[in-house]
Amino acid sequence: MRHTPVDTPRRTLLAVLALFPLGPSGLLAVQDGAWDASRTLEVVDRAIDARQHAYADTTLRRFEAHAQGHVYFLGDVRGEREVARADQVALEVRWHAPDNAIQTIVGRRHEVRLPTRIQYHIDHLSLVLHNFGDRIALGDGDEVWDVRHPASRGARELYEYRLSDSLEIRIRDRAARVYRLDVRPRDPERPAVVGSMYVDRETGALARLQITFTAAAYRDPEVERITLDLRSGLWDGKYWLPAEQDLEITRSLRWLDFPLVSVIRTRLVVQDYDLDPSSNWVVGPGHRVATLPPAYLERFDEWDADLYAGPLQVGDRSDEELALAMRNARALVRPWSLERDQRLQFSLPNASSAVRLRRAEGVFVGGGGSFRIDEASSIGAHGGYATGTRDVEAALSIDREFGAWTAELEGFRMTPRDAGPLVAASGVGSTLGLVLEGEDYLDPYFEHGGRAGVGVDLGAVELGLGASYRSQRSAALVVEAVFASRGPLRAVRAIDDGDIAAIDGSIDIGLGEALGARWSVSLSGEAATTAVGDFGYSRAMLALLARRDGLGAPWAWSGELIVGTAGGQLPAQRLYLLGGRGTLPGYAFRQWGGDRVALFRGEVSRQVAWPWLNLRLVGAAGRVEVVGAGAGAADRFGVIPTAGVRSSLGGGVGLLYDLVRLDVVKGLGGSETSDPVAGEWSDPAPCHRGARMQGFWTGLCVPQGDARPISRMRFSP
């Protein structure tokens, strides 16, 4: 069990540097902002001298502390994170002078959300004491090893320093003043840290260390980035001791440019200190980490927070601080110095860009590459050959970063597009659907042209704006049958061929949490005309998404409301389409269409025996109308309005970490379905399903990783 120290005045926490970003009570102007100015080096020397004594004070003889923390292993696909494994640890820390310490893991629990065999390094589960000492190592030396600390003997030969801020915090009857020093290596090609350290103005003690590393510091070739934020608290009015620490390690395949990375995200918080422990224990030399046997770890029941109460919440302050640390580091050195020398990589935009099968393409085989021109610019190319069209598909893009802004210029030929603005299946799901069921859930056409666009990521808000010129042409059925089809494949509908000049825009806003769910809203639109004046139209779509993941709870749910409207004269490929998988399961695939749409989709699931079995309830309701803009296009495309609200309801089970889903979905009115369709609504990766059963619909769902969440959809170009 955890020992709770007796409360004494010496244990009163006067200041924690974690409060600094929330607004200091006073800001002292810094006059000298030059690198290695004499005033700055005086502060650095004071910090170096102070660190020769543990915690900068010889009167501190020993302490006991207790800490708890969270460790998450995450998969990140285009900024959308999924939890693969969640851990929680409880630590008992004992330290005595001159600098001997042992940390004992006295409690631990975890939950696996996706199949993984990850094993953490022991220092991912423990506190950093005394700011690493003179040399920094992470991952037991496998990730970072022997990097000189910026406040150690000899550090001035390796680093440059700049005094950027002087902060004052007033709590109760005392003011704590600290200097913020920016730190960068003199030679960015050497193993070193980049970031900021906060130095107590009076004692020279380190109050905070917020850093990342140069690319040369990483020993593991798959490590892409490590960001660390160590925050201390002032105890007894004179001891700066560890209070909170946040760590994020991002890994990716060095040879492959693919929108998937793995992330280890940790946060540890010290709960209490006893600066005068009654027990007379002795710790051996150095810093060690030990753990109790598993049976004892499982008995620990004094958790201060839930397993998923760590840095997973939307708008979490520590995540914002880590992101700010990276932005600051990029401003201190050339961003190229912070990244691996991976100028040329094999590239795949998504999983289906290597091999796929489509009704309008046949078998497509492709590949590509990316080349980093400099720290802010890159060029990417992708292409391949489709056996059905006997033609080459190709795309070329150039990206340039301007701080938080990104500009892109792209050109493409024979690029396949889908007529529906709502994706019915991922790329891999389309191939599986065609192979297993004879349906790829697409209404395809081809494009040639180009687009220029800019975007900015402001954290909770993302903005995008672009202009394009596209030549759009109808596709044809080039695959007549596959072994799973029950007769000829569904015909490929003709679009309205033409050349279109358009502007498009989008805004995505994270609204935070309410009712236990994460909320977001997305607005996207476009305005276009053709070169010959046949079509001039505008189109806009609003999507409101709420999602409760069910992390740490048996229930999960999601709901999405989509409304769209259009004006002018729509071409067929710009209609809103409803029916079947992705919109209204239980009806024929995209049998309805028009220029006004409203659609609600929802899902509720209940864990029964995690990770083996989940129960699910799914439903949808929608309506599409033809007011005028899409009248001619609907006739040409072969779709009609819904004539009221159409709805469907069903249920099913999720198996094996909810990766395989078996659903039964029934349309509740109107025409019966003639195509095997169903839909996935809560997961960013749509699923592969479908098999008919007496007017109902059953389906096998296998989520894929190359689809985007509907809440962040753009109009298909």
Short mmCIF file of N, CA and C in Angstrom, two decimals, residues 556-621:
data_model
loop_
_atom_site.label_atom_id
_atom_site.label_comp_id
_atom_site.label_asym_id
_atom_site.label_seq_id
_atom_site.Cartn_x
_atom_site.Cartn_y
_atom_site.Cartn_z
N ALA A 556 -20.18 2.81 -25.86
CA ALA A 556 -19.63 3.79 -26.81
C ALA A 556 -20.74 4.17 -27.77
N TRP A 557 -20.67 5.38 -28.29
CA TRP A 557 -21.68 5.81 -29.25
C TRP A 557 -21.11 6.91 -30.15
N SER A 558 -21.75 7.08 -31.28
CA SER A 558 -21.38 8.16 -32.19
C SER A 558 -22.61 8.58 -32.96
N GLY A 559 -22.62 9.82 -33.36
CA GLY A 559 -23.71 10.35 -34.18
C GLY A 559 -23.19 11.42 -35.10
N GLU A 560 -23.75 11.50 -36.28
CA GLU A 560 -23.31 12.50 -37.26
C GLU A 560 -24.52 13.02 -38.02
N LEU A 561 -24.61 14.35 -38.10
CA LEU A 561 -25.66 15.01 -38.85
C LEU A 561 -25.02 15.76 -40.00
N ILE A 562 -25.50 15.49 -41.22
CA ILE A 562 -24.95 16.11 -42.42
C ILE A 562 -26.07 16.80 -43.18
N VAL A 563 -25.86 18.05 -43.56
CA VAL A 563 -26.81 18.77 -44.41
C VAL A 563 -26.03 19.39 -45.56
N GLY A 564 -26.65 19.42 -46.73
CA GLY A 564 -25.99 19.98 -47.90
C GLY A 564 -26.98 20.63 -48.82
N THR A 565 -26.50 21.61 -49.56
CA THR A 565 -27.34 22.31 -50.52
C THR A 565 -26.50 22.70 -51.72
N ALA A 566 -27.17 23.00 -52.82
CA ALA A 566 -26.48 23.37 -54.05
C ALA A 566 -27.32 24.38 -54.81
N GLY A 567 -26.66 25.18 -55.63
CA GLY A 567 -27.34 26.15 -56.46
C GLY A 567 -26.76 26.15 -57.86
N GLY A 568 -27.42 26.85 -58.76
CA GLY A 568 -26.98 26.89 -60.15
C GLY A 568 -27.46 25.69 -60.92
N GLN A 569 -26.59 25.15 -61.75
CA GLN A 569 -26.93 23.98 -62.57
C GLN A 569 -25.86 22.92 -62.34
N LEU A 570 -26.20 21.87 -61.57
CA LEU A 570 -25.24 20.84 -61.19
C LEU A 570 -24.97 19.87 -62.33
N PRO A 571 -23.71 19.45 -62.53
CA PRO A 571 -23.44 18.28 -63.35
C PRO A 571 -23.76 17.02 -62.55
N ALA A 572 -23.91 15.93 -63.21
CA ALA A 572 -24.34 14.69 -62.55
C ALA A 572 -23.37 14.27 -61.45
N GLN A 573 -22.08 14.48 -61.66
CA GLN A 573 -21.08 14.04 -60.69
C GLN A 573 -21.06 14.90 -59.43
N ARG A 574 -21.88 15.94 -59.36
CA ARG A 574 -21.92 16.79 -58.17
C ARG A 574 -23.24 16.67 -57.41
N LEU A 575 -24.04 15.67 -57.72
CA LEU A 575 -25.27 15.43 -56.98
C LEU A 575 -24.97 14.87 -55.59
N TYR A 576 -25.89 15.10 -54.65
CA TYR A 576 -25.85 14.38 -53.37
C TYR A 576 -26.54 13.04 -53.58
N LEU A 577 -25.86 11.97 -53.21
CA LEU A 577 -26.35 10.62 -53.47
C LEU A 577 -26.59 9.89 -52.16
N LEU A 578 -27.73 9.22 -52.05
CA LEU A 578 -28.09 8.44 -50.87
C LEU A 578 -28.50 7.04 -51.27
N GLY A 579 -28.36 6.14 -50.30
CA GLY A 579 -28.79 4.76 -50.49
C GLY A 579 -27.64 3.79 -50.35
N GLY A 580 -27.82 2.79 -49.51
CA GLY A 580 -26.84 1.73 -49.38
C GLY A 580 -25.69 2.10 -48.48
N ARG A 581 -24.64 1.37 -48.65
CA ARG A 581 -23.46 1.51 -47.80
C ARG A 581 -22.95 2.94 -47.77
N GLY A 582 -22.60 3.42 -46.57
CA GLY A 582 -22.06 4.75 -46.40
C GLY A 582 -23.09 5.81 -46.14
N THR A 583 -24.36 5.56 -46.47
CA THR A 583 -25.41 6.56 -46.24
C THR A 583 -26.63 5.92 -45.57
N LEU A 584 -27.43 5.17 -46.35
CA LEU A 584 -28.63 4.52 -45.84
C LEU A 584 -28.57 3.02 -46.13
N PRO A 585 -27.91 2.25 -45.28
CA PRO A 585 -27.84 0.80 -45.52
C PRO A 585 -29.22 0.18 -45.50
N GLY A 586 -29.36 -0.89 -46.26
CA GLY A 586 -30.65 -1.56 -46.35
C GLY A 586 -31.42 -1.19 -47.60
N TYR A 587 -30.85 -0.32 -48.43
CA TYR A 587 -31.48 0.08 -49.70
C TYR A 587 -30.46 -0.07 -50.82
N ALA A 588 -30.95 0.05 -52.06
CA ALA A 588 -30.06 -0.07 -53.21
C ALA A 588 -28.99 1.01 -53.18
N PHE A 589 -27.82 0.69 -53.67
CA PHE A 589 -26.68 1.58 -53.60
C PHE A 589 -26.92 2.83 -54.44
N ARG A 590 -26.98 3.98 -53.77
CA ARG A 590 -27.11 5.29 -54.40
C ARG A 590 -28.25 5.34 -55.41
N GLN A 591 -29.41 4.88 -54.98
CA GLN A 591 -30.57 4.94 -55.87
C GLN A 591 -31.25 6.30 -55.84
N TRP A 592 -30.91 7.13 -54.81
CA TRP A 592 -31.52 8.45 -54.69
C TRP A 592 -30.46 9.53 -54.86
N GLY A 593 -30.90 10.69 -55.38
CA GLY A 593 -29.98 11.80 -55.55
C GLY A 593 -30.71 13.10 -55.74
N GLY A 594 -30.02 14.22 -55.50
CA GLY A 594 -30.62 15.52 -55.67
C GLY A 594 -29.68 16.63 -55.30
N ASP A 595 -30.23 17.83 -55.06
CA ASP A 595 -29.42 19.00 -54.75
C ASP A 595 -29.62 19.52 -53.33
N ARG A 596 -30.46 18.84 -52.53
CA ARG A 596 -30.63 19.15 -51.11
C ARG A 596 -30.58 17.84 -50.35
N VAL A 597 -29.82 17.78 -49.25
CA VAL A 597 -29.69 16.53 -48.53
C VAL A 597 -29.63 16.78 -47.03
N ALA A 598 -30.19 15.87 -46.27
CA ALA A 598 -30.04 15.82 -44.82
C ALA A 598 -29.90 14.35 -44.45
N LEU A 599 -28.91 14.05 -43.63
CA LEU A 599 -28.62 12.66 -43.29
C LEU A 599 -28.14 12.59 -41.85
N PHE A 600 -28.71 11.65 -41.09
CA PHE A 600 -28.23 11.36 -39.75
C PHE A 600 -27.81 9.90 -39.69
N ARG A 601 -26.67 9.64 -39.07
CA ARG A 601 -26.17 8.28 -38.89
C ARG A 601 -25.71 8.12 -37.46
N GLY A 602 -26.03 7.00 -36.85
CA GLY A 602 -25.67 6.80 -35.46
C GLY A 602 -25.35 5.35 -35.15
N GLU A 603 -24.63 5.17 -34.05
CA GLU A 603 -24.23 3.83 -33.64
C GLU A 603 -24.04 3.81 -32.13
N VAL A 604 -24.49 2.73 -31.48
CA VAL A 604 -24.28 2.50 -30.07
C VAL A 604 -23.71 1.09 -29.92
N SER A 605 -22.67 0.95 -29.09
CA SER A 605 -22.08 -0.37 -28.90
C SER A 605 -21.87 -0.62 -27.40
N ARG A 606 -21.88 -1.88 -27.05
CA ARG A 606 -21.72 -2.30 -25.65
C ARG A 606 -20.72 -3.44 -25.58
N GLN A 607 -19.67 -3.25 -24.76
CA GLN A 607 -18.70 -4.32 -24.57
C GLN A 607 -19.33 -5.43 -23.74
N VAL A 608 -19.19 -6.65 -24.24
CA VAL A 608 -19.70 -7.81 -23.51
C VAL A 608 -18.54 -8.61 -22.93
N ALA A 609 -17.57 -8.92 -23.75
CA ALA A 609 -16.39 -9.66 -23.29
C ALA A 609 -15.18 -9.15 -24.08
N TRP A 610 -14.68 -7.98 -23.66
CA TRP A 610 -13.56 -7.36 -24.37
C TRP A 610 -12.30 -8.23 -24.23
N PRO A 611 -11.54 -8.45 -25.34
CA PRO A 611 -11.72 -7.85 -26.66
C PRO A 611 -12.47 -8.75 -27.64
N TRP A 612 -13.14 -9.77 -27.11
CA TRP A 612 -13.69 -10.78 -28.00
C TRP A 612 -15.05 -10.41 -28.59
N LEU A 613 -15.88 -9.70 -27.82
CA LEU A 613 -17.26 -9.53 -28.28
C LEU A 613 -17.81 -8.17 -27.88
N ASN A 614 -18.38 -7.46 -28.85
CA ASN A 614 -19.15 -6.23 -28.65
C ASN A 614 -20.52 -6.42 -29.29
N LEU A 615 -21.54 -5.82 -28.69
CA LEU A 615 -22.86 -5.77 -29.31
C LEU A 615 -23.08 -4.37 -29.86
N ARG A 616 -23.75 -4.28 -31.02
CA ARG A 616 -23.89 -3.00 -31.71
C ARG A 616 -25.32 -2.78 -32.16
N LEU A 617 -25.75 -1.51 -32.12
CA LEU A 617 -27.02 -1.07 -32.69
C LEU A 617 -26.72 0.09 -33.62
N VAL A 618 -27.17 0.00 -34.87
CA VAL A 618 -26.86 1.02 -35.86
C VAL A 618 -28.15 1.50 -36.51
N GLY A 619 -28.14 2.75 -36.94
CA GLY A 619 -29.32 3.30 -37.59
C GLY A 619 -28.97 4.52 -38.42
N ALA A 620 -29.85 4.85 -39.35
CA ALA A 620 -29.65 6.01 -40.21
C ALA A 620 -30.99 6.50 -40.70
N ALA A 621 -31.06 7.79 -40.99
CA ALA A 621 -32.25 8.40 -41.57
C ALA A 621 -31.81 9.54 -42.46
#
